[in-house]
Amino acid sequence: KGLKLSPKTIRNYEVTKLILERYCANKEISLTFESIDMDFYNDFVKYLNEYEHSRGQYKPNVIGKFIKHIKMFMKYAHENDYTQNNEYSKKGFKVFQENVEKIYLDEAELETIYKAELSDSESKVRDAFLISCYTGMRYSDIARLDTSKHIDFEKNVITIITQKTNEKVVIPIHRVVHS
């Protein structure tokens, strides 16, 4: 889309490349654009479901992320005439996605966290967490906050260009964040 890729996005692509390299080493094969077909898909998904890494096995959403990256790169290769292979677009070449239970804290729980007696370093982490909860900001943006540039106490808003989407957001300052 012509946007600059964030370091996190590049890292995600590198992880997909790494797992593909491990898969190839394990199977003693070389992948080409032409070999990315339904047989590859089925074998790769089976491999990922059986693979043990440092924290256990891959969850369906992580496997889905790897497949999504492969499909994206295959689509690019197909659209730019690097390959005629369009197996990635078949119905069976699907991205896994599992619904996850979303857990949230209510106002009383956030208030308990706010009032907790903590050391200086712990209170800085707590404060960043609460700012995130009350503003919806990502940590990457909170870490870049500069009081003189981004916070307008007269208008009671935070204005910042987000790192992930490169979009300007204006966020009202919650009373807890203000104090």
PDB file of C-alpha atoms in Angstrom:
ATOM      1  CA  LYS A   1       0.000   0.000   0.000  1.00  0.00           C
ATOM      2  CA  GLY A   2       3.055   2.219  -0.144  1.00  0.00           C
ATOM      3  CA  LEU A   3       3.276   2.642   3.630  1.00  0.00           C
ATOM      4  CA  LYS A   4       6.564   2.248   5.453  1.00  0.00           C
ATOM      5  CA  LEU A   5       6.647  -1.009   7.407  1.00  0.00           C
ATOM      6  CA  SER A   6       7.094  -0.707  11.149  1.00  0.00           C
ATOM      7  CA  PRO A   7       9.968  -2.559  12.823  1.00  0.00           C
ATOM      8  CA  LYS A   8       7.386  -4.830  14.505  1.00  0.00           C
ATOM      9  CA  THR A   9       5.839  -5.767  11.153  1.00  0.00           C
ATOM     10  CA  ILE A  10       9.256  -6.523   9.713  1.00  0.00           C
ATOM     11  CA  ARG A  11      10.035  -8.659  12.768  1.00  0.00           C
ATOM     12  CA  ASN A  12       6.771 -10.585  12.260  1.00  0.00           C
ATOM     13  CA  TYR A  13       7.750 -11.282   8.643  1.00  0.00           C
ATOM     14  CA  GLU A  14      11.206 -12.400   9.785  1.00  0.00           C
ATOM     15  CA  VAL A  15       9.637 -14.848  12.255  1.00  0.00           C
ATOM     16  CA  THR A  16       7.531 -16.303   9.430  1.00  0.00           C
ATOM     17  CA  LYS A  17      10.672 -16.638   7.314  1.00  0.00           C
ATOM     18  CA  LEU A  18      12.469 -18.334  10.211  1.00  0.00           C
ATOM     19  CA  ILE A  19       9.692 -20.895  10.732  1.00  0.00           C
ATOM     20  CA  LEU A  20       9.647 -21.602   6.980  1.00  0.00           C
ATOM     21  CA  GLU A  21      13.427 -22.151   7.091  1.00  0.00           C
ATOM     22  CA  ARG A  22      13.013 -24.554  10.028  1.00  0.00           C
ATOM     23  CA  TYR A  23      10.258 -26.378   8.166  1.00  0.00           C
ATOM     24  CA  CYS A  24      12.466 -26.728   5.070  1.00  0.00           C
ATOM     25  CA  ALA A  25      15.428 -27.946   7.139  1.00  0.00           C
ATOM     26  CA  ASN A  26      13.223 -30.475   8.933  1.00  0.00           C
ATOM     27  CA  LYS A  27      11.738 -31.768   5.661  1.00  0.00           C
ATOM     28  CA  GLU A  28      15.043 -31.439   3.796  1.00  0.00           C
ATOM     29  CA  ILE A  29      13.388 -29.484   0.981  1.00  0.00           C
ATOM     30  CA  SER A  30      13.690 -26.137  -0.772  1.00  0.00           C
ATOM     31  CA  LEU A  31      10.584 -24.028  -1.226  1.00  0.00           C
ATOM     32  CA  THR A  32       9.832 -22.144  -4.405  1.00  0.00           C
ATOM     33  CA  PHE A  33       6.819 -20.091  -5.403  1.00  0.00           C
ATOM     34  CA  GLU A  34       5.672 -23.063  -7.464  1.00  0.00           C
ATOM     35  CA  SER A  35       5.863 -25.494  -4.539  1.00  0.00           C
ATOM     36  CA  ILE A  36       3.486 -23.480  -2.331  1.00  0.00           C
ATOM     37  CA  ASP A  37       0.408 -25.616  -2.995  1.00  0.00           C
ATOM     38  CA  MET A  38      -2.243 -27.490  -1.025  1.00  0.00           C
ATOM     39  CA  ASP A  39       0.177 -30.349  -0.247  1.00  0.00           C
ATOM     40  CA  PHE A  40       2.632 -27.806   1.184  1.00  0.00           C
ATOM     41  CA  TYR A  41      -0.178 -26.094   3.102  1.00  0.00           C
ATOM     42  CA  ASN A  42      -1.411 -29.318   4.705  1.00  0.00           C
ATOM     43  CA  ASP A  43       2.094 -30.508   5.575  1.00  0.00           C
ATOM     44  CA  PHE A  44       3.167 -27.093   6.902  1.00  0.00           C
ATOM     45  CA  VAL A  45       0.071 -26.785   9.130  1.00  0.00           C
ATOM     46  CA  LYS A  46       0.656 -30.345  10.409  1.00  0.00           C
ATOM     47  CA  TYR A  47       4.296 -29.458  11.110  1.00  0.00           C
ATOM     48  CA  LEU A  48       3.288 -26.305  13.029  1.00  0.00           C
ATOM     49  CA  ASN A  49       0.720 -28.224  15.079  1.00  0.00           C
ATOM     50  CA  GLU A  50       3.394 -30.735  16.116  1.00  0.00           C
ATOM     51  CA  TYR A  51       6.348 -28.332  16.506  1.00  0.00           C
ATOM     52  CA  GLU A  52       7.527 -27.654  20.069  1.00  0.00           C
ATOM     53  CA  HIS A  53       9.120 -24.281  20.744  1.00  0.00           C
ATOM     54  CA  SER A  54      10.382 -22.704  23.959  1.00  0.00           C
ATOM     55  CA  ARG A  55       6.859 -21.915  25.244  1.00  0.00           C
ATOM     56  CA  GLY A  56       5.096 -25.047  24.016  1.00  0.00           C
ATOM     57  CA  GLN A  57       3.117 -25.500  20.828  1.00  0.00           C
ATOM     58  CA  TYR A  58       1.841 -22.905  18.406  1.00  0.00           C
ATOM     59  CA  LYS A  59      -1.709 -21.704  18.981  1.00  0.00           C
ATOM     60  CA  PRO A  60      -4.167 -21.595  16.060  1.00  0.00           C
ATOM     61  CA  ASN A  61      -3.981 -17.790  15.769  1.00  0.00           C
ATOM     62  CA  VAL A  62      -0.166 -17.899  15.478  1.00  0.00           C
ATOM     63  CA  ILE A  63      -0.400 -20.589  12.797  1.00  0.00           C
ATOM     64  CA  GLY A  64      -2.993 -18.387  11.099  1.00  0.00           C
ATOM     65  CA  LYS A  65      -0.571 -15.451  11.171  1.00  0.00           C
ATOM     66  CA  PHE A  66       2.102 -17.520   9.402  1.00  0.00           C
ATOM     67  CA  ILE A  67      -0.409 -18.633   6.745  1.00  0.00           C
ATOM     68  CA  LYS A  68      -1.633 -15.042   6.324  1.00  0.00           C
ATOM     69  CA  HIS A  69       1.942 -13.877   5.646  1.00  0.00           C
ATOM     70  CA  ILE A  70       2.528 -16.683   3.131  1.00  0.00           C
ATOM     71  CA  LYS A  71      -0.735 -15.842   1.330  1.00  0.00           C
ATOM     72  CA  MET A  72       0.169 -12.150   1.272  1.00  0.00           C
ATOM     73  CA  PHE A  73       3.609 -12.770  -0.230  1.00  0.00           C
ATOM     74  CA  MET A  74       2.220 -15.319  -2.696  1.00  0.00           C
ATOM     75  CA  LYS A  75      -0.448 -12.846  -3.807  1.00  0.00           C
ATOM     76  CA  TYR A  76       2.213 -10.184  -4.334  1.00  0.00           C
ATOM     77  CA  ALA A  77       4.374 -12.648  -6.298  1.00  0.00           C
ATOM     78  CA  HIS A  78       1.414 -13.722  -8.425  1.00  0.00           C
ATOM     79  CA  GLU A  79       0.214 -10.180  -9.134  1.00  0.00           C
ATOM     80  CA  ASN A  80       3.743  -9.092 -10.086  1.00  0.00           C
ATOM     81  CA  ASP A  81       4.379 -12.071 -12.384  1.00  0.00           C
ATOM     82  CA  TYR A  82       7.002 -13.799 -10.253  1.00  0.00           C
ATOM     83  CA  THR A  83       4.816 -16.912 -10.389  1.00  0.00           C
ATOM     84  CA  GLN A  84       1.699 -18.214 -12.071  1.00  0.00           C
ATOM     85  CA  ASN A  85       0.881 -20.300  -8.993  1.00  0.00           C
ATOM     86  CA  ASN A  86      -2.357 -19.171  -7.372  1.00  0.00           C
ATOM     87  CA  GLU A  87      -2.929 -22.178  -5.091  1.00  0.00           C
ATOM     88  CA  TYR A  88      -2.822 -19.749  -2.147  1.00  0.00           C
ATOM     89  CA  SER A  89      -6.223 -18.410  -3.245  1.00  0.00           C
ATOM     90  CA  LYS A  90      -8.001 -21.762  -2.953  1.00  0.00           C
ATOM     91  CA  LYS A  91     -10.730 -22.090  -0.350  1.00  0.00           C
ATOM     92  CA  GLY A  92      -8.777 -24.769   1.519  1.00  0.00           C
ATOM     93  CA  PHE A  93      -5.669 -22.558   1.877  1.00  0.00           C
ATOM     94  CA  LYS A  94      -7.272 -20.809   4.803  1.00  0.00           C
ATOM     95  CA  VAL A  95      -6.037 -18.656   7.641  1.00  0.00           C
ATOM     96  CA  PHE A  96      -6.834 -20.102  11.053  1.00  0.00           C
ATOM     97  CA  GLN A  97      -8.514 -17.828  13.522  1.00  0.00           C
ATOM     98  CA  GLU A  98      -9.756 -18.810  16.934  1.00  0.00           C
ATOM     99  CA  ASN A  99     -11.991 -16.598  19.022  1.00  0.00           C
ATOM    100  CA  VAL A 100     -10.271 -15.687  22.245  1.00  0.00           C
ATOM    101  CA  GLU A 101     -11.900 -14.657  25.461  1.00  0.00           C
ATOM    102  CA  LYS A 102     -11.402 -10.942  25.957  1.00  0.00           C
ATOM    103  CA  ILE A 103     -10.663 -10.054  29.537  1.00  0.00           C
ATOM    104  CA  TYR A 104     -11.074  -6.559  30.864  1.00  0.00           C
ATOM    105  CA  LEU A 105     -10.846  -4.695  34.130  1.00  0.00           C
ATOM    106  CA  ASP A 106     -13.787  -2.725  35.496  1.00  0.00           C
ATOM    107  CA  GLU A 107     -13.555   0.726  37.131  1.00  0.00           C
ATOM    108  CA  ALA A 108     -13.277  -0.704  40.642  1.00  0.00           C
ATOM    109  CA  GLU A 109     -10.360  -2.947  39.654  1.00  0.00           C
ATOM    110  CA  LEU A 110      -8.606  -0.058  37.890  1.00  0.00           C
ATOM    111  CA  GLU A 111      -9.147   2.092  40.980  1.00  0.00           C
ATOM    112  CA  THR A 112      -7.560  -0.610  43.164  1.00  0.00           C
ATOM    113  CA  ILE A 113      -4.522  -0.656  40.875  1.00  0.00           C
ATOM    114  CA  TYR A 114      -4.395   3.153  40.947  1.00  0.00           C
ATOM    115  CA  LYS A 115      -4.360   3.247  44.761  1.00  0.00           C
ATOM    116  CA  ALA A 116      -1.808   0.452  45.222  1.00  0.00           C
ATOM    117  CA  GLU A 117       1.331   1.360  47.178  1.00  0.00           C
ATOM    118  CA  LEU A 118       4.268   0.553  44.896  1.00  0.00           C
ATOM    119  CA  SER A 119       7.962   1.274  44.549  1.00  0.00           C
ATOM    120  CA  ASP A 120       9.009   4.036  42.150  1.00  0.00           C
ATOM    121  CA  SER A 121       9.811   1.666  39.287  1.00  0.00           C
ATOM    122  CA  GLU A 122       6.612  -0.339  39.812  1.00  0.00           C
ATOM    123  CA  SER A 123       4.515   2.821  39.953  1.00  0.00           C
ATOM    124  CA  LYS A 124       5.912   3.956  36.583  1.00  0.00           C
ATOM    125  CA  VAL A 125       4.806   0.662  35.014  1.00  0.00           C
ATOM    126  CA  ARG A 126       1.420   0.940  36.735  1.00  0.00           C
ATOM    127  CA  ASP A 127       0.975   4.511  35.522  1.00  0.00           C
ATOM    128  CA  ALA A 128       1.760   3.569  31.915  1.00  0.00           C
ATOM    129  CA  PHE A 129      -0.696   0.666  32.166  1.00  0.00           C
ATOM    130  CA  LEU A 130      -3.454   2.931  33.526  1.00  0.00           C
ATOM    131  CA  ILE A 131      -2.806   5.571  30.862  1.00  0.00           C
ATOM    132  CA  SER A 132      -3.213   2.813  28.285  1.00  0.00           C
ATOM    133  CA  CYS A 133      -6.457   1.638  29.891  1.00  0.00           C
ATOM    134  CA  TYR A 134      -7.986   5.105  30.112  1.00  0.00           C
ATOM    135  CA  THR A 135      -6.854   6.373  26.701  1.00  0.00           C
ATOM    136  CA  GLY A 136      -6.745   3.239  24.541  1.00  0.00           C
ATOM    137  CA  MET A 137      -3.199   4.173  23.549  1.00  0.00           C
ATOM    138  CA  ARG A 138      -0.578   1.545  22.750  1.00  0.00           C
ATOM    139  CA  TYR A 139       2.517   1.402  24.928  1.00  0.00           C
ATOM    140  CA  SER A 140       4.654   2.421  21.930  1.00  0.00           C
ATOM    141  CA  ASP A 141       2.759   5.727  21.826  1.00  0.00           C
ATOM    142  CA  ILE A 142       2.661   6.219  25.597  1.00  0.00           C
ATOM    143  CA  ALA A 143       6.447   5.800  25.739  1.00  0.00           C
ATOM    144  CA  ARG A 144       6.791   8.639  23.187  1.00  0.00           C
ATOM    145  CA  LEU A 145       4.526  11.081  25.040  1.00  0.00           C
ATOM    146  CA  ASP A 146       6.134  14.444  25.587  1.00  0.00           C
ATOM    147  CA  THR A 147       4.172  16.745  27.893  1.00  0.00           C
ATOM    148  CA  SER A 148       5.145  19.873  25.962  1.00  0.00           C
ATOM    149  CA  LYS A 149       4.339  18.403  22.524  1.00  0.00           C
ATOM    150  CA  HIS A 150       1.395  16.073  23.019  1.00  0.00           C
ATOM    151  CA  ILE A 151      -0.589  17.130  26.081  1.00  0.00           C
ATOM    152  CA  ASP A 152      -2.838  20.187  26.160  1.00  0.00           C
ATOM    153  CA  PHE A 153      -4.011  20.631  29.754  1.00  0.00           C
ATOM    154  CA  GLU A 154      -6.208  23.617  28.833  1.00  0.00           C
ATOM    155  CA  LYS A 155      -8.212  21.604  26.292  1.00  0.00           C
ATOM    156  CA  ASN A 156      -7.739  18.449  28.377  1.00  0.00           C
ATOM    157  CA  VAL A 157      -6.590  16.339  25.397  1.00  0.00           C
ATOM    158  CA  ILE A 158      -3.656  14.290  24.195  1.00  0.00           C
ATOM    159  CA  THR A 159      -2.791  14.758  20.509  1.00  0.00           C
ATOM    160  CA  ILE A 160      -0.309  12.370  18.905  1.00  0.00           C
ATOM    161  CA  ILE A 161       0.543  10.714  15.594  1.00  0.00           C
ATOM    162  CA  THR A 162       0.320   6.991  16.348  1.00  0.00           C
ATOM    163  CA  GLN A 163       3.386   4.899  15.615  1.00  0.00           C
ATOM    164  CA  LYS A 164       1.502   1.879  14.249  1.00  0.00           C
ATOM    165  CA  THR A 165      -0.968   3.598  11.911  1.00  0.00           C
ATOM    166  CA  ASN A 166       0.767   6.963  11.442  1.00  0.00           C
ATOM    167  CA  GLU A 167      -2.571   8.681  12.083  1.00  0.00           C
ATOM    168  CA  LYS A 168      -3.262  11.701  14.231  1.00  0.00           C
ATOM    169  CA  VAL A 169      -5.488  10.992  17.235  1.00  0.00           C
ATOM    170  CA  VAL A 170      -6.957  13.392  19.751  1.00  0.00           C
ATOM    171  CA  ILE A 171      -7.842  11.713  23.047  1.00  0.00           C
ATOM    172  CA  PRO A 172      -9.690  13.294  25.968  1.00  0.00           C
ATOM    173  CA  ILE A 173      -7.722  13.077  29.198  1.00  0.00           C
ATOM    174  CA  HIS A 174      -9.528  10.993  31.812  1.00  0.00           C
ATOM    175  CA  ARG A 175      -9.521  12.376  35.371  1.00  0.00           C
ATOM    176  CA  VAL A 176      -7.255   9.541  36.558  1.00  0.00           C
ATOM    177  CA  VAL A 177      -4.727  10.243  33.803  1.00  0.00           C
ATOM    178  CA  HIS A 178      -4.889  13.986  34.551  1.00  0.00           C
ATOM    179  CA  SER A 179      -3.911  13.420  38.172  1.00  0.00           C
TER     180      SER A 179
END
